[in-house]
Amino acid sequence: MEQQFHSVGQTGSQAVERAAQLLTIVLEGPEEIAVGELGRAAGLPKSTTSRLLGALERHGLVERGGARGKVRPGPAVVRFAHSDALRASLADLAQDALQALADASEETVNLAVPTAAGVEHLAQVDSPHIIGAGQWVGRRVEYHCTAVGKVFLAFGAADVPAGGLARRAAKTLTSRAELDRELDRVRTAGWAIACDELEPGLASMAAPVRARSGEVVAALSVSGPIFRLTHERLEALRPILIDQTGRLAERLGYRAEGAA
């Protein structure tokens, strides 16, 4: 009896491993995938693949759509992708990068994500200085006058405003043509700055964080008073910012072209 139970346990464990493998392939793929192709990628017979997909589908983890029944992430996964739980996970994953940036810059460091209502800040490490950038977690700010916002606009994570742009400070971009030129510079450079734009005397820099698919899902930023974050200081911090956003992206599964 004990031997029989052990055998059943091994079979059940193997099924879980195979189902998890299939789900991972579906989630990591950039597009929908045919059942046969999915089975080949997992090294499983088509019959076994179909049976395991049926179990995943019943729990909403995958779904088969269209005339050819290609497999894609299911509603349970989609709901999680838009949930507060995912944001909490992202904030946890970003802690090492945030702390490394804070140690290097000695300024306020934030993790931000795009929302329909503007940029939302999820996590922060405070500056040790008495004069700093304040508390941003839970606050939303506009896209066009912030470094994180420019990153999201430049890399397609948020829609460029269709109408006029609100003036926030002396140097805020106020025309669509100005904004377009600025976003071109951000795309070329791979990072953004905003000085005297959201508020007079405030400087910030930001760079994008990409998910496994290559989509920009977040940004890391450094902000502080402009008398400390001069253009020379921002340029000195740039490689550290780029390095830490890259490290966080790797934790989310992103691999840059040419990376080993």
Short mmCIF file of C-alpha atoms in Angstrom, two decimals:
data_model
loop_
_atom_site.label_atom_id
_atom_site.label_comp_id
_atom_site.label_asym_id
_atom_site.label_seq_id
_atom_site.Cartn_x
_atom_site.Cartn_y
_atom_site.Cartn_z
CA MET A 1 0.00 0.00 0.00
CA GLU A 2 2.80 2.41 0.95
CA GLN A 3 4.58 1.69 -2.35
CA GLN A 4 1.37 2.30 -4.30
CA PHE A 5 0.79 5.64 -2.51
CA HIS A 6 4.37 6.69 -3.24
CA SER A 7 3.87 5.89 -6.94
CA VAL A 8 0.65 7.92 -7.10
CA GLY A 9 2.40 10.81 -5.36
CA GLN A 10 5.20 10.76 -7.92
CA THR A 11 2.66 10.75 -10.79
CA GLY A 12 0.75 13.68 -9.30
CA SER A 13 3.93 15.64 -8.74
CA GLN A 14 5.01 14.99 -12.31
CA ALA A 15 1.67 16.28 -13.62
CA VAL A 16 2.03 19.46 -11.57
CA GLU A 17 5.56 19.98 -12.90
CA ARG A 18 4.41 19.51 -16.49
CA ALA A 19 1.40 21.81 -16.07
CA ALA A 20 3.64 24.46 -14.52
CA GLN A 21 6.05 24.08 -17.43
CA LEU A 22 3.25 24.63 -19.95
CA LEU A 23 1.96 27.67 -18.07
CA THR A 24 5.45 29.16 -17.94
CA ILE A 25 5.88 28.76 -21.71
CA VAL A 26 2.51 30.44 -22.35
CA LEU A 27 3.29 33.36 -20.02
CA GLU A 28 6.82 33.91 -21.31
CA GLY A 29 5.86 33.79 -24.99
CA PRO A 30 5.24 37.09 -26.78
CA GLU A 31 2.24 35.73 -28.71
CA GLU A 32 -0.47 33.06 -28.65
CA ILE A 33 0.84 29.55 -29.24
CA ALA A 34 -0.69 26.49 -30.90
CA VAL A 35 -1.22 23.37 -28.79
CA GLY A 36 1.11 21.28 -30.93
CA GLU A 37 3.86 23.89 -30.79
CA LEU A 38 3.40 24.20 -27.03
CA GLY A 39 3.73 20.42 -26.63
CA ARG A 40 6.91 20.37 -28.71
CA ALA A 41 8.39 23.22 -26.67
CA ALA A 42 7.68 21.25 -23.48
CA GLY A 43 8.72 17.89 -24.94
CA LEU A 44 5.25 16.40 -24.30
CA PRO A 45 2.84 14.37 -26.49
CA LYS A 46 -0.07 16.39 -27.84
CA SER A 47 -2.57 14.29 -25.88
CA THR A 48 -0.78 14.98 -22.59
CA THR A 49 -0.50 18.66 -23.47
CA SER A 50 -4.24 18.91 -24.20
CA ARG A 51 -5.15 17.16 -20.95
CA LEU A 52 -2.97 19.43 -18.84
CA LEU A 53 -4.19 22.52 -20.69
CA GLY A 54 -7.75 21.47 -19.87
CA ALA A 55 -6.93 21.59 -16.17
CA LEU A 56 -5.23 24.96 -16.48
CA GLU A 57 -8.16 26.29 -18.49
CA ARG A 58 -10.71 25.18 -15.90
CA HIS A 59 -8.90 27.34 -13.35
CA GLY A 60 -8.67 30.36 -15.66
CA LEU A 61 -4.90 30.21 -16.01
CA VAL A 62 -4.97 29.77 -19.79
CA GLU A 63 -7.61 30.00 -22.50
CA ARG A 64 -7.90 28.82 -26.07
CA GLY A 65 -9.38 31.31 -28.50
CA GLY A 66 -10.05 31.79 -32.19
CA ALA A 67 -10.74 29.23 -34.89
CA ARG A 68 -7.40 27.49 -34.35
CA GLY A 69 -7.68 27.41 -30.57
CA LYS A 70 -4.30 28.93 -29.86
CA VAL A 71 -3.35 29.18 -26.20
CA ARG A 72 -2.96 32.48 -24.35
CA PRO A 73 -2.94 33.63 -20.70
CA GLY A 74 -6.34 33.17 -19.07
CA PRO A 75 -8.59 35.59 -17.18
CA ALA A 76 -7.13 34.71 -13.76
CA VAL A 77 -3.67 35.72 -14.95
CA VAL A 78 -4.99 38.90 -16.58
CA ARG A 79 -6.79 39.88 -13.37
CA PHE A 80 -3.58 39.39 -11.41
CA ALA A 81 -1.65 41.51 -13.91
CA HIS A 82 -3.90 44.45 -12.99
CA SER A 83 -4.11 43.79 -9.27
CA ASP A 84 -2.59 45.49 -6.25
CA ALA A 85 -0.83 42.20 -5.47
CA LEU A 86 1.31 42.53 -8.60
CA ARG A 87 2.28 46.07 -7.65
CA ALA A 88 3.27 44.87 -4.19
CA SER A 89 5.41 42.14 -5.78
CA LEU A 90 7.05 44.70 -8.07
CA ALA A 91 7.82 46.94 -5.11
CA ASP A 92 9.41 44.01 -3.25
CA LEU A 93 11.53 43.07 -6.27
CA ALA A 94 12.70 46.67 -6.63
CA GLN A 95 14.03 47.07 -3.09
CA ASP A 96 17.65 46.18 -3.89
CA ALA A 97 17.72 48.54 -6.88
CA LEU A 98 16.10 51.35 -4.91
CA GLN A 99 18.59 51.00 -2.06
CA ALA A 100 21.58 50.84 -4.42
CA LEU A 101 20.44 54.05 -6.13
CA ALA A 102 19.79 55.73 -2.79
CA ASP A 103 23.25 54.79 -1.50
CA ALA A 104 24.93 56.08 -4.67
CA SER A 105 22.96 59.32 -5.00
CA GLU A 106 22.05 60.20 -1.39
CA GLU A 107 18.82 61.58 -2.85
CA THR A 108 15.17 60.49 -2.86
CA VAL A 109 14.65 57.38 -5.01
CA ASN A 110 11.30 56.09 -6.28
CA LEU A 111 9.67 53.24 -8.15
CA ALA A 112 6.78 54.48 -10.32
CA VAL A 113 4.20 52.91 -12.66
CA PRO A 114 1.87 54.37 -15.28
CA THR A 115 -1.88 54.65 -14.60
CA ALA A 116 -4.80 56.21 -16.42
CA ALA A 117 -4.76 59.08 -13.92
CA GLY A 118 -1.02 59.79 -14.17
CA VAL A 119 2.23 58.47 -12.74
CA GLU A 120 1.81 56.59 -9.46
CA HIS A 121 4.68 56.08 -7.02
CA LEU A 122 4.79 52.65 -5.37
CA ALA A 123 7.95 52.69 -3.25
CA GLN A 124 10.51 55.18 -1.99
CA VAL A 125 13.84 55.39 -0.22
CA ASP A 126 14.28 58.78 1.46
CA SER A 127 17.25 61.09 1.14
CA PRO A 128 19.40 61.48 4.27
CA HIS A 129 19.43 65.27 3.71
CA ILE A 130 17.08 67.58 5.58
CA ILE A 131 16.16 69.30 2.33
CA GLY A 132 14.84 66.59 0.02
CA ALA A 133 12.12 65.77 -2.47
CA GLY A 134 9.40 64.85 0.03
CA GLN A 135 7.11 61.82 0.17
CA TRP A 136 5.82 60.58 -3.18
CA VAL A 137 4.32 57.15 -2.39
CA GLY A 138 0.60 57.19 -3.06
CA ARG A 139 0.80 60.44 -5.03
CA ARG A 140 0.01 60.76 -8.72
CA VAL A 141 1.64 63.35 -10.96
CA GLU A 142 1.26 64.40 -14.57
CA TYR A 143 3.26 62.76 -17.33
CA HIS A 144 4.65 65.64 -19.36
CA CYS A 145 6.38 67.53 -16.53
CA THR A 146 8.12 64.65 -14.72
CA ALA A 147 11.08 62.47 -15.59
CA VAL A 148 9.19 59.23 -14.90
CA GLY A 149 6.24 60.50 -16.93
CA LYS A 150 8.44 61.33 -19.91
CA VAL A 151 9.85 57.80 -19.77
CA PHE A 152 6.36 56.29 -19.92
CA LEU A 153 5.29 58.60 -22.76
CA ALA A 154 8.48 58.02 -24.76
CA PHE A 155 8.33 54.23 -24.57
CA GLY A 156 4.60 53.76 -25.10
CA ALA A 157 3.56 52.92 -21.55
CA ALA A 158 1.17 55.90 -21.50
CA ASP A 159 -0.68 57.92 -24.12
CA VAL A 160 0.68 61.31 -25.12
CA PRO A 161 -1.80 64.05 -24.09
CA ALA A 162 -4.00 65.07 -26.99
CA GLY A 163 -4.81 68.59 -25.83
CA GLY A 164 -2.85 71.44 -24.32
CA LEU A 165 -0.29 70.84 -21.59
CA ALA A 166 -0.73 72.39 -18.17
CA ARG A 167 2.06 74.70 -17.06
CA ARG A 168 3.49 73.67 -13.68
CA ALA A 169 6.74 75.64 -13.46
CA ALA A 170 8.85 78.03 -15.48
CA LYS A 171 10.45 75.40 -17.71
CA THR A 172 7.45 73.08 -18.19
CA LEU A 173 6.83 71.97 -21.77
CA THR A 174 3.71 73.76 -22.98
CA SER A 175 3.29 72.63 -26.61
CA ARG A 176 2.88 69.26 -28.26
CA ALA A 177 5.81 70.01 -30.58
CA GLU A 178 8.09 70.69 -27.59
CA LEU A 179 6.95 67.49 -25.94
CA ASP A 180 7.49 65.43 -29.10
CA ARG A 181 11.06 66.72 -29.41
CA GLU A 182 11.70 65.94 -25.75
CA LEU A 183 10.34 62.40 -26.08
CA ASP A 184 12.57 61.80 -29.11
CA ARG A 185 15.55 62.76 -26.95
CA VAL A 186 14.40 60.39 -24.21
CA ARG A 187 14.05 57.48 -26.65
CA THR A 188 17.50 58.15 -28.07
CA ALA A 189 19.21 58.58 -24.71
CA GLY A 190 17.29 55.87 -22.83
CA TRP A 191 16.62 58.12 -19.82
CA ALA A 192 14.82 61.36 -18.98
CA ILE A 193 15.35 64.43 -16.84
CA ALA A 194 13.01 67.13 -15.57
CA CYS A 195 14.47 70.24 -13.98
CA ASP A 196 12.28 73.13 -12.75
CA GLU A 197 9.26 71.51 -14.42
CA LEU A 198 6.96 69.90 -11.86
CA GLU A 199 8.01 72.42 -9.20
CA PRO A 200 10.60 75.23 -9.18
CA GLY A 201 13.89 74.02 -7.73
CA LEU A 202 13.12 70.30 -8.19
CA ALA A 203 15.31 68.10 -10.40
CA SER A 204 14.75 64.47 -11.32
CA MET A 205 16.02 61.72 -13.59
CA ALA A 206 14.39 58.41 -14.56
CA ALA A 207 14.92 55.35 -16.71
CA PRO A 208 12.55 52.58 -17.87
CA VAL A 209 12.13 49.11 -16.39
CA ARG A 210 11.07 46.47 -18.90
CA ALA A 211 9.17 43.24 -18.32
CA ARG A 212 9.96 39.90 -19.97
CA SER A 213 7.98 40.94 -23.07
CA GLY A 214 10.08 44.09 -23.50
CA GLU A 215 7.17 46.31 -22.46
CA VAL A 216 8.01 49.22 -20.17
CA VAL A 217 6.08 48.57 -16.94
CA ALA A 218 7.81 50.82 -14.42
CA ALA A 219 10.54 53.39 -13.95
CA LEU A 220 13.16 54.16 -11.33
CA SER A 221 13.86 57.79 -10.49
CA VAL A 222 16.21 59.96 -8.48
CA SER A 223 14.96 63.38 -7.37
CA GLY A 224 16.15 66.23 -5.22
CA PRO A 225 16.85 69.96 -5.11
CA ILE A 226 18.40 71.35 -8.23
CA PHE A 227 21.31 72.90 -6.31
CA ARG A 228 22.51 69.34 -5.55
CA LEU A 229 21.25 67.53 -8.65
CA THR A 230 23.03 69.71 -11.17
CA HIS A 231 23.30 68.57 -14.79
CA GLU A 232 26.83 67.37 -14.04
CA ARG A 233 25.59 65.35 -11.07
CA LEU A 234 22.71 63.89 -13.08
CA GLU A 235 25.14 62.81 -15.80
CA ALA A 236 27.43 61.20 -13.21
CA LEU A 237 24.49 59.20 -11.80
CA ARG A 238 23.18 58.14 -15.21
CA PRO A 239 25.21 54.89 -15.57
CA ILE A 240 24.18 53.81 -12.06
CA LEU A 241 20.51 54.46 -12.84
CA ILE A 242 20.73 52.55 -16.13
CA ASP A 243 22.51 49.66 -14.41
CA GLN A 244 19.91 49.35 -11.65
CA THR A 245 16.92 49.55 -14.01
CA GLY A 246 18.59 46.82 -16.05
CA ARG A 247 19.07 44.65 -12.98
CA LEU A 248 15.43 45.06 -11.99
CA ALA A 249 14.32 44.25 -15.54
CA GLU A 250 16.37 41.05 -15.40
CA ARG A 251 14.53 40.07 -12.20
CA LEU A 252 11.28 40.52 -14.18
CA GLY A 253 12.63 38.18 -16.87
CA TYR A 254 13.77 40.72 -19.47
CA ARG A 255 16.83 39.94 -21.55
CA ALA A 256 18.26 42.68 -23.72
CA GLU A 257 19.26 41.86 -27.31
CA GLY A 258 22.72 40.39 -27.41
CA ALA A 259 22.65 39.50 -23.71
CA ALA A 260 24.02 36.08 -22.80
#
